[in-house]
Tab-separated table of C-alpha atoms and ligand atoms in Angstrom:
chain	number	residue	atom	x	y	z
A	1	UNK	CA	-3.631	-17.183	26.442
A	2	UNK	CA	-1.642	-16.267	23.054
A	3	UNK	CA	-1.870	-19.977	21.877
A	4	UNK	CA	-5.364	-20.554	22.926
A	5	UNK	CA	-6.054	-17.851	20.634
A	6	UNK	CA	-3.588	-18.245	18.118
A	7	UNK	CA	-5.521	-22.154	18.034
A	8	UNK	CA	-8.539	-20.559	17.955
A	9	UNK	CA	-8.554	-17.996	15.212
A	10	UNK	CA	-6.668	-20.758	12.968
A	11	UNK	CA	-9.286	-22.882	13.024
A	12	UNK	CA	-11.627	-20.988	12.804
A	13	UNK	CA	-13.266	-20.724	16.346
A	14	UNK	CA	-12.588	-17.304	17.058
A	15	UNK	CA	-15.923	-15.511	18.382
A	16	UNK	CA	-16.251	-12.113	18.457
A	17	UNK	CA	-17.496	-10.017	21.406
A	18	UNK	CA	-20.653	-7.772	20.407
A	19	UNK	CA	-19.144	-4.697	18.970
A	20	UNK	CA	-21.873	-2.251	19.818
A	21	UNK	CA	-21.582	-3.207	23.642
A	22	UNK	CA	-17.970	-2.799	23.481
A	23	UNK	CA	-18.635	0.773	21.501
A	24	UNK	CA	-21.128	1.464	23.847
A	25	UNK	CA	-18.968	1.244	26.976
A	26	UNK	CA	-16.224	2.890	25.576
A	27	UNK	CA	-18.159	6.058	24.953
A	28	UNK	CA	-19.217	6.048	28.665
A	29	UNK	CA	-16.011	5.992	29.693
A	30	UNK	CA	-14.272	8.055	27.370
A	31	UNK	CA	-17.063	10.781	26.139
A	32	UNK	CA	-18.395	11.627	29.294
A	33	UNK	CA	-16.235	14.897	30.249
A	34	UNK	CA	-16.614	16.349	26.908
A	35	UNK	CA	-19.341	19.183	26.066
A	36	UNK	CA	-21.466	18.630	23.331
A	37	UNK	CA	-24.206	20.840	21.499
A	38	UNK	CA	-27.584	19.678	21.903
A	39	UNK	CA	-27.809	19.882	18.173
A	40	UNK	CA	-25.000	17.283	18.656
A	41	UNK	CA	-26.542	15.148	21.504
A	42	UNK	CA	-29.841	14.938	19.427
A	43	UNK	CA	-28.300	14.223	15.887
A	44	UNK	CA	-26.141	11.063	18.037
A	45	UNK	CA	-29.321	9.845	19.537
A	46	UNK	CA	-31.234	9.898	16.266
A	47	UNK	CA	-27.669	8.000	14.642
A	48	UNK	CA	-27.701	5.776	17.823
A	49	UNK	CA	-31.298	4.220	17.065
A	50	UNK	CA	-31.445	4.450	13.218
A	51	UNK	CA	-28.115	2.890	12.753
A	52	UNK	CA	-29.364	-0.090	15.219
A	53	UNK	CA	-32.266	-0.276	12.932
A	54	UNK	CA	-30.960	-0.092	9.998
A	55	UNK	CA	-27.728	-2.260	10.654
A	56	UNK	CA	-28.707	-4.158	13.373
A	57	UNK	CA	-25.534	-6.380	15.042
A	58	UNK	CA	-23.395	-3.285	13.150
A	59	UNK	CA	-20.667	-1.541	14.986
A	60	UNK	CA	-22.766	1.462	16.727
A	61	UNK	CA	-22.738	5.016	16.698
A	62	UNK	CA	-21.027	6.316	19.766
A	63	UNK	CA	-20.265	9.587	19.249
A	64	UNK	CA	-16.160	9.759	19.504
A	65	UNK	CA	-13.883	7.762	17.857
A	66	UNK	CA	-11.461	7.626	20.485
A	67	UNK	CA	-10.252	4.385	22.323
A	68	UNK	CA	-8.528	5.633	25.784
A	69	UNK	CA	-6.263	2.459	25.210
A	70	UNK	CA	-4.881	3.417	21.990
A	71	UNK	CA	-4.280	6.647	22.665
A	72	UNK	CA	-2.239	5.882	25.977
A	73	UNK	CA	-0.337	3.129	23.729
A	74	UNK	CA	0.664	6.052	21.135
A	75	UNK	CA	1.597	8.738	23.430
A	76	UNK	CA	4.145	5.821	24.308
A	77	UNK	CA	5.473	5.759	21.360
A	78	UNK	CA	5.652	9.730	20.181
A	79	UNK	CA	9.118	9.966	20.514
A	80	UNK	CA	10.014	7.334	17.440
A	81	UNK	CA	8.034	8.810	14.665
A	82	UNK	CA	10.799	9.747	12.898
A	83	UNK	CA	13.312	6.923	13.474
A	84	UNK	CA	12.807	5.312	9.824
A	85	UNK	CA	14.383	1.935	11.300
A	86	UNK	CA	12.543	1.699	14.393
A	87	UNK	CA	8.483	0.801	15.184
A	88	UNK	CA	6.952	3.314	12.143
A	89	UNK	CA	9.778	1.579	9.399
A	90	UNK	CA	6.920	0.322	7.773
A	91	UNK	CA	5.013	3.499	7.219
A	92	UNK	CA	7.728	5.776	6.081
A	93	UNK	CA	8.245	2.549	3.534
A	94	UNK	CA	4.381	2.665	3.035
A	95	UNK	CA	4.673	5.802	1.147
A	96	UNK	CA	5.716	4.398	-2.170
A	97	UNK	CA	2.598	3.080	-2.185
A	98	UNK	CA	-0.356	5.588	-0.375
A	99	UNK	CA	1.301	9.096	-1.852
A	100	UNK	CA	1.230	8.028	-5.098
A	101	UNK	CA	-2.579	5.913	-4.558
A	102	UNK	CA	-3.551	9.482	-3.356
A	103	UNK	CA	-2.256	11.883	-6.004
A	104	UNK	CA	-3.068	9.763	-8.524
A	105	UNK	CA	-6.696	9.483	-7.679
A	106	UNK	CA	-7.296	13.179	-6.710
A	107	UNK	CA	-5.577	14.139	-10.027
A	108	UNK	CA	-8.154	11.663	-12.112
A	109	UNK	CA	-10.756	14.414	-10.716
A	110	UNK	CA	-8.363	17.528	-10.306
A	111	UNK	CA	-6.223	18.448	-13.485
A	112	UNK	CA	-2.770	19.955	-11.849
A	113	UNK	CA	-1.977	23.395	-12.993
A	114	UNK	CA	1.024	24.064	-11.084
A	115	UNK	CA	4.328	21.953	-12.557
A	116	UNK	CA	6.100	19.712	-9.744
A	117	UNK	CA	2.554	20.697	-7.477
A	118	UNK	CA	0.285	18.662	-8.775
A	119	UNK	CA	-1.876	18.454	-5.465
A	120	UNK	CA	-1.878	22.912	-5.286
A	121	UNK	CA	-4.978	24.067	-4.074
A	122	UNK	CA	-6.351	20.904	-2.909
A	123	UNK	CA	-7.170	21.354	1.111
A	124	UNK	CA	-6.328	17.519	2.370
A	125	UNK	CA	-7.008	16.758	6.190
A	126	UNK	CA	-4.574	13.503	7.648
A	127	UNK	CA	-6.768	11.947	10.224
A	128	UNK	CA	-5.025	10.106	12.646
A	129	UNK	CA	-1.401	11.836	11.293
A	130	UNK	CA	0.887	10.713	13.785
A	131	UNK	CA	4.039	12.214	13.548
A	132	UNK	CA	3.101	13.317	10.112
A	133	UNK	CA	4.412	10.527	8.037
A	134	UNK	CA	2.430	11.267	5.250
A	135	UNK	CA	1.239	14.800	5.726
A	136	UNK	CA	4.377	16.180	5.000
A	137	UNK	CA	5.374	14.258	1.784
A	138	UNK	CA	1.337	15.353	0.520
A	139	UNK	CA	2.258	18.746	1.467
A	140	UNK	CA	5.319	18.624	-0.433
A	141	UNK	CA	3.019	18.072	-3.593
A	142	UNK	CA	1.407	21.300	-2.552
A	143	UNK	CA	-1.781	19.917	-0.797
A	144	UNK	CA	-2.529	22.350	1.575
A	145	UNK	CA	-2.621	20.094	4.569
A	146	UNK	CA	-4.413	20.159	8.080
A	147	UNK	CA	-2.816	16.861	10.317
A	148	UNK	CA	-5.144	15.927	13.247
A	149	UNK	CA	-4.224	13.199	16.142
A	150	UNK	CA	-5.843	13.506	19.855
A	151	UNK	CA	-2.423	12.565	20.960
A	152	UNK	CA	-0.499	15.812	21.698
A	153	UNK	CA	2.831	14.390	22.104
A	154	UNK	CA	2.531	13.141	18.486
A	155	UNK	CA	1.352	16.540	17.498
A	156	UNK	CA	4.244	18.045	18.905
A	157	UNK	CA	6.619	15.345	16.779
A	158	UNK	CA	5.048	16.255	13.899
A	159	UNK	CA	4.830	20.365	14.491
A	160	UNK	CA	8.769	20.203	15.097
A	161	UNK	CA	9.632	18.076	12.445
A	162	UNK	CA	7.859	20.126	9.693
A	163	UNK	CA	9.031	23.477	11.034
A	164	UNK	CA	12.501	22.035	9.853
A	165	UNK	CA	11.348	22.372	6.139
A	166	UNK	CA	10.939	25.623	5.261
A	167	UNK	CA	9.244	24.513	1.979
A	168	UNK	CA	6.281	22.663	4.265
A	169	UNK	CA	5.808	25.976	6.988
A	170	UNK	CA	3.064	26.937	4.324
A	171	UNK	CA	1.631	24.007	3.754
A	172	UNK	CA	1.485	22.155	6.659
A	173	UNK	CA	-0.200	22.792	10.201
A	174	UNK	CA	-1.608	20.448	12.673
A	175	UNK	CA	-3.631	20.285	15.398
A	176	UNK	CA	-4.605	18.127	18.696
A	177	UNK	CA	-8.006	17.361	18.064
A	178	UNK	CA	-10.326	14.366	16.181
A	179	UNK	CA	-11.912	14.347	13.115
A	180	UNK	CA	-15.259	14.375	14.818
A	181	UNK	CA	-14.345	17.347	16.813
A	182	UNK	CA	-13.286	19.037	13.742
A	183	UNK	CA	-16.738	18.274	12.001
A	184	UNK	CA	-18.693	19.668	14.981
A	185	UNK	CA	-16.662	22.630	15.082
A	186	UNK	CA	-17.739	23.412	11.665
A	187	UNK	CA	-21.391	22.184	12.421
A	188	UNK	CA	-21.486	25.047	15.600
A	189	UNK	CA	-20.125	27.922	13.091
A	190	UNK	CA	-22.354	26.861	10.559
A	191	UNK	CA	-19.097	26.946	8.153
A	192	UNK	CA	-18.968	25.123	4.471
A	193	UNK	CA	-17.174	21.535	4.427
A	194	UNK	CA	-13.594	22.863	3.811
A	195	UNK	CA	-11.999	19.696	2.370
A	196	UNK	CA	-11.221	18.298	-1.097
A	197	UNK	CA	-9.969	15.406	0.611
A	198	UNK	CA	-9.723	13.065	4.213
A	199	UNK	CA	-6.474	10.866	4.275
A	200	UNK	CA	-6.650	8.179	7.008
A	201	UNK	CA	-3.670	5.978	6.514
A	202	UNK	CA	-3.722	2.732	8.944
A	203	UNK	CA	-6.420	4.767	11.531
A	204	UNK	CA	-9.590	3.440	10.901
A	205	UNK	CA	-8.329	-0.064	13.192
A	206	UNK	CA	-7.627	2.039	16.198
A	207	UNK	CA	-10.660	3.623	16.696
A	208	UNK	CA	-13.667	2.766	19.138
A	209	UNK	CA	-16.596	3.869	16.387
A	210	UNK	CA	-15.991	3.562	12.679
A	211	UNK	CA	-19.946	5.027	12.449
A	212	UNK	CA	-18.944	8.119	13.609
A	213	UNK	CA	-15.979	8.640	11.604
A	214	UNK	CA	-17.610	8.057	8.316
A	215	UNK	CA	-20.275	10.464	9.439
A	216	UNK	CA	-17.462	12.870	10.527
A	217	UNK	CA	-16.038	12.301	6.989
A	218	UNK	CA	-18.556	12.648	5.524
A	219	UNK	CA	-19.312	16.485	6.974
A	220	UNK	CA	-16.254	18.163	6.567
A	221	UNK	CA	-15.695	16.758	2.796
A	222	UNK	CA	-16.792	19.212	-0.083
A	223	UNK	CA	-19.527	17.633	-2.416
A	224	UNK	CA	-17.452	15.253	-4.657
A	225	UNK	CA	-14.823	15.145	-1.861
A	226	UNK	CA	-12.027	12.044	-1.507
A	227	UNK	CA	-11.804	10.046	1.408
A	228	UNK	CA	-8.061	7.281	1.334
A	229	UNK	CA	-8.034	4.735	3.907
A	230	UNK	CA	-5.251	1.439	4.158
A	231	UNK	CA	-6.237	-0.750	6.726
A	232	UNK	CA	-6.138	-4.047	7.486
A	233	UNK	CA	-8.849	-7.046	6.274
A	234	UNK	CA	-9.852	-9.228	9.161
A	235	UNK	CA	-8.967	-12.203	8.237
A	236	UNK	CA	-6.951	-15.484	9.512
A	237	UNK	CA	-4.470	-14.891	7.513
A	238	UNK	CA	-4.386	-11.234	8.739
A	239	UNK	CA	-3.964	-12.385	12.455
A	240	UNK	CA	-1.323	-14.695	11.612
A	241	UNK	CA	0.801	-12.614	9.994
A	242	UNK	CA	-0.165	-8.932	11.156
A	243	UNK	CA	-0.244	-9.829	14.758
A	244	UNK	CA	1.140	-13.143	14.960
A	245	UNK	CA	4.601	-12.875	12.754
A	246	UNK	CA	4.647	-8.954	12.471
A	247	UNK	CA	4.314	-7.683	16.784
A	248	UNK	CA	5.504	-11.420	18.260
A	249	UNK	CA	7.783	-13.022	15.894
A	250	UNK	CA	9.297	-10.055	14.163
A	251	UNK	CA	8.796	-7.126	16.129
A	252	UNK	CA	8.129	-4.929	12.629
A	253	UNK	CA	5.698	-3.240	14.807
A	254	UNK	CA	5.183	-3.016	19.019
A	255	UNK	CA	3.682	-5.869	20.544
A	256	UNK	CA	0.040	-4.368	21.004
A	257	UNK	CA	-0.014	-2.142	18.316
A	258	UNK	CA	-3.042	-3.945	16.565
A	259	UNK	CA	-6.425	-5.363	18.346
A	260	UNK	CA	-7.543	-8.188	15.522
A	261	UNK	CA	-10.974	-7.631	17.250
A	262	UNK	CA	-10.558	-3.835	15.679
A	263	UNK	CA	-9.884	-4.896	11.938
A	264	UNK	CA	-12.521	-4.539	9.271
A	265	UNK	CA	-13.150	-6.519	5.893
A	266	UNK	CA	-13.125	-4.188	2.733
A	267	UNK	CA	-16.955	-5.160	2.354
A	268	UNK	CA	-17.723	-4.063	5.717
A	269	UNK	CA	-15.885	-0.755	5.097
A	270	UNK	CA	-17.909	-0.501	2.150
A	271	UNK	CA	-21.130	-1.254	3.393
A	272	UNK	CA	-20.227	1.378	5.970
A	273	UNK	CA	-19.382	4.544	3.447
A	274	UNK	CA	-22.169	3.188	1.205
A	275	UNK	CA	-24.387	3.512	3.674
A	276	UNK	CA	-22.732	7.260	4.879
A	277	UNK	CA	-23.083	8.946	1.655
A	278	UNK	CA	-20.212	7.828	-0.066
A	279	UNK	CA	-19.543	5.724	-3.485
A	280	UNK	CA	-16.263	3.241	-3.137
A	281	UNK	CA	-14.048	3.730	-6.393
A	282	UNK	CA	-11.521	1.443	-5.914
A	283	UNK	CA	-10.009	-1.555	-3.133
A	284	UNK	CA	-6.421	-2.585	-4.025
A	285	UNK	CA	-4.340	-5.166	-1.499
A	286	UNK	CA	-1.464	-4.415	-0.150
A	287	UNK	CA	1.760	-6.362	0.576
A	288	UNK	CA	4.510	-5.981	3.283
A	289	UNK	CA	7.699	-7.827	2.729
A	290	UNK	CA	9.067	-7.937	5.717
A	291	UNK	CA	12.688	-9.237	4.582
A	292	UNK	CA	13.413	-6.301	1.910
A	293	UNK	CA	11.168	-3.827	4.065
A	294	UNK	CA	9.197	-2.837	0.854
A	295	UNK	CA	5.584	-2.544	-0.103
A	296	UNK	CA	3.878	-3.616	-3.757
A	297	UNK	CA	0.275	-3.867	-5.008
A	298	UNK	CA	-1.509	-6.981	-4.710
A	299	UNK	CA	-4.490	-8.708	-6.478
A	300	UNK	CA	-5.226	-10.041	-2.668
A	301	UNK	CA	-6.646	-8.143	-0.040
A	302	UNK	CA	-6.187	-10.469	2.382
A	303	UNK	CA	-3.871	-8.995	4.768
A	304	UNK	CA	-3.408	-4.801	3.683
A	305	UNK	CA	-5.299	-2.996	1.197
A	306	UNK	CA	-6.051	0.645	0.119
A	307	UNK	CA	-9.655	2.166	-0.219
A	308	UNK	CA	-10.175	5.136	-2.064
A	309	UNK	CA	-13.952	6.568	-2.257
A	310	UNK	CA	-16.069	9.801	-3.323
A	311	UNK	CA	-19.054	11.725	-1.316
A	312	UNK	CA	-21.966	11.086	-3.569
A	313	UNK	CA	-23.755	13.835	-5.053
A	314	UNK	CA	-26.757	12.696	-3.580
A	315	UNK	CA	-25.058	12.695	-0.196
A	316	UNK	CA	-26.528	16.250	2.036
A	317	UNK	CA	-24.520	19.550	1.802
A	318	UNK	CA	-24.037	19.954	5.196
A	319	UNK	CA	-23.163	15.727	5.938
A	320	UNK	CA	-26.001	15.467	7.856
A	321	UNK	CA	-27.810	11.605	7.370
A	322	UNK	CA	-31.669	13.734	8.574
A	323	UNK	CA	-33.145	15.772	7.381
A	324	UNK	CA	-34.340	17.213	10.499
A	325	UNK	CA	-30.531	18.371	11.048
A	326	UNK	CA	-30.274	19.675	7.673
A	327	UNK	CA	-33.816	21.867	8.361
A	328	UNK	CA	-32.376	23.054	11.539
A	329	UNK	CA	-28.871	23.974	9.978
A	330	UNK	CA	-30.837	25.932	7.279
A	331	UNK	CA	-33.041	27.418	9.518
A	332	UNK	CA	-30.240	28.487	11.890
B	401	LIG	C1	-0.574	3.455	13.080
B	401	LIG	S1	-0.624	5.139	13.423
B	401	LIG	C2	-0.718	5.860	11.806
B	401	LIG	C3	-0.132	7.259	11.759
B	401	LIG	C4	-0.137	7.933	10.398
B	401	LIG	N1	-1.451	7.930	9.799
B	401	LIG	C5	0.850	7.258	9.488
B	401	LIG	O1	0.441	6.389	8.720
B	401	LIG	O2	2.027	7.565	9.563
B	401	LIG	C6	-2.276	5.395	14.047
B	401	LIG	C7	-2.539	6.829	14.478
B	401	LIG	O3	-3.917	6.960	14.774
B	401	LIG	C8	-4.015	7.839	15.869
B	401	LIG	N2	-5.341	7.715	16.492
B	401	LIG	C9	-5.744	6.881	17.476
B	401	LIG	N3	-7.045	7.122	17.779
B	401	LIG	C10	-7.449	8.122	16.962
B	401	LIG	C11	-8.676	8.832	16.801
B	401	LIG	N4	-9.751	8.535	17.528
B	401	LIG	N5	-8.748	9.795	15.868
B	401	LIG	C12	-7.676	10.099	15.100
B	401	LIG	N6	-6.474	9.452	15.224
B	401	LIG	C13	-6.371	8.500	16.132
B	401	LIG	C14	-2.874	7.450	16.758
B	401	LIG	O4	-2.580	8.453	17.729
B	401	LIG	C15	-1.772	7.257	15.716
B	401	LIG	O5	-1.108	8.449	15.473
């Protein structure tokens, strides 16, 4: 079955399953215990149908982001967050590259005031955080930093680690939730988006509905607001050597870890904030090597790359895409 579709995808013949049937089901299967508000239920309906209009064959709008699979496959895996030469070797060495691609960017719209905190009294939420990889070395530059992941043992990792710093127990917390959980949290208590910025550092290819996160996103960000994702471009090239060379040949990540099915072009990502309120700043590649373990910038964008955009001005207060929500959250 590998080489069938190793063949395949090299030349070329690779078809893709319908990704709004596959969203579709998953949100039966995984959404189905969970209580939502009717505002909720009505705003997903209304996203259901317009984004099928208005990006028809698009990924849909299913209401979580969460894929059962992935989150089984990382609760697997909680205990080796911190093991910088075991399966997460090349995140800890991807932080030469996102820390800086972050504080550089926020700081091109916030001056720093405080010396050696350049990030103080920016509130940053790490979607997807792991074992907190790269919330702690943000919250080290004084971000004030919220780390979400619905998998608890992760959570956990992370908690304990951080509490071992006493120069991150004010600046870090975390919690066992999603971002969309987060977002309709603040939707039920009618609070203010809370956020100068959303980090979501090699996320966005794990999750069942990339609709729903940029909608989520989009909510809890203050006007003007950041959002950082690195991902991976779906490409040949991509499957060859992220899944191919990297999980199979090399083992520089599980075997698993990545669905290619799940990986998203930076135009499609763009289209996708574009079309959620956001304006793209910036797409830079990314490149692994896997013999020296380090990452560098790269003209290509072939296989990694780093996205870094801005909630519009024109994008609603309260995230809301209708403005039938936005009448009812002003009404009350
Ligand atoms: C490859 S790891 C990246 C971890 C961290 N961002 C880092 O770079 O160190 C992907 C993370 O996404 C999390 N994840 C999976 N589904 C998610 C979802 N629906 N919402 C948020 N995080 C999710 C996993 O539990 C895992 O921690």
């Amino acid at each position: 079955m590998f080489s069938q579709k190793f063949s395949s995808i090299v030349l070329g013949r690779h078809h893709l399953k319908p990704a709004s049937a596959r969203s579709l089901a998953r949100w039966a299967a995984a959404g189905s215990g969970s209580s939502r508000t009717n505002v909720c239920r009505q705003r997903t309906r209304r996203l259901q149908s317009s984004s099928a209009l208005l990006h028809p064959g698009a990924r849909s709008a299913s209401n979580t982001t969460v894929d059962p699979g992935e989150v089984r496959r990382f609760q697997l895996l909680a205990n080796k967050w911190w093991d910088e030469q075991g399966e997460f070797a090349a995140l800890h060495a991807m932080n030469d590259l996102r820390v800086p691609f972050v504080r550089d960017n926020l700081l091109n719209v916030h001056r720093a005031h405080h010396p050696g905190k350049p990030l103080a009294g920016l509130r940053i939420l790490d979607v997807g955080c792991g074992g907190g990889l790269l919330t702690e070395p943000l919250g080290r530059l004084g971000a004030d930093m919220l780390g979400v992941d619905p998998v608890e043992e992760s959570v956990s990792v992370a908690r304990l680690h951080s509490s071992q710093d006493p120069d991150l127990r004010d600046q870090v917390s975390y919690r066992a939730c999603t971002l969309e959980e987060l977002s309709e949290e603040e939707e039920e208590q009618q609070r203010a988006a809370q956020f100068d910025a959303v980090v979501a550092s090699e996320v966005v290819e794990h999750l069942a509905d990339l609709e729903t996160f940029a909608i989520s996103c989009n909510h809890v960000l203050k006007p003007g607001g950041s959002v950082f994702i690195t991902t991976i471009n779906k490409t040949n090239l991509s499957y060859v050597l992220g899944i191919v060379v990297a999980e199979q040949l090399l083992r520089i990540v599980p075997r698993g870890t990545h669905d290619w099915e799940k990986f998203i072009s930076p135009e499609e990502l763009e289209r996708l904030l574009e079309s959620n309120g956001f304006s793209v700043q910036s797409v830079q590649g990314m490149l692994y090597n896997p013999v020296s373990g380090a990452w560098s910038w790269t003209d290509s964008t072939s296989i990694n790359y780093a996205l870094h955009a801005v909630k519009r001005s024109d994008s609603p207060e309260d995230g809301s895409l209708f403005p039938e929500d936005r009448a009812e959250a002003t009404n009350g």
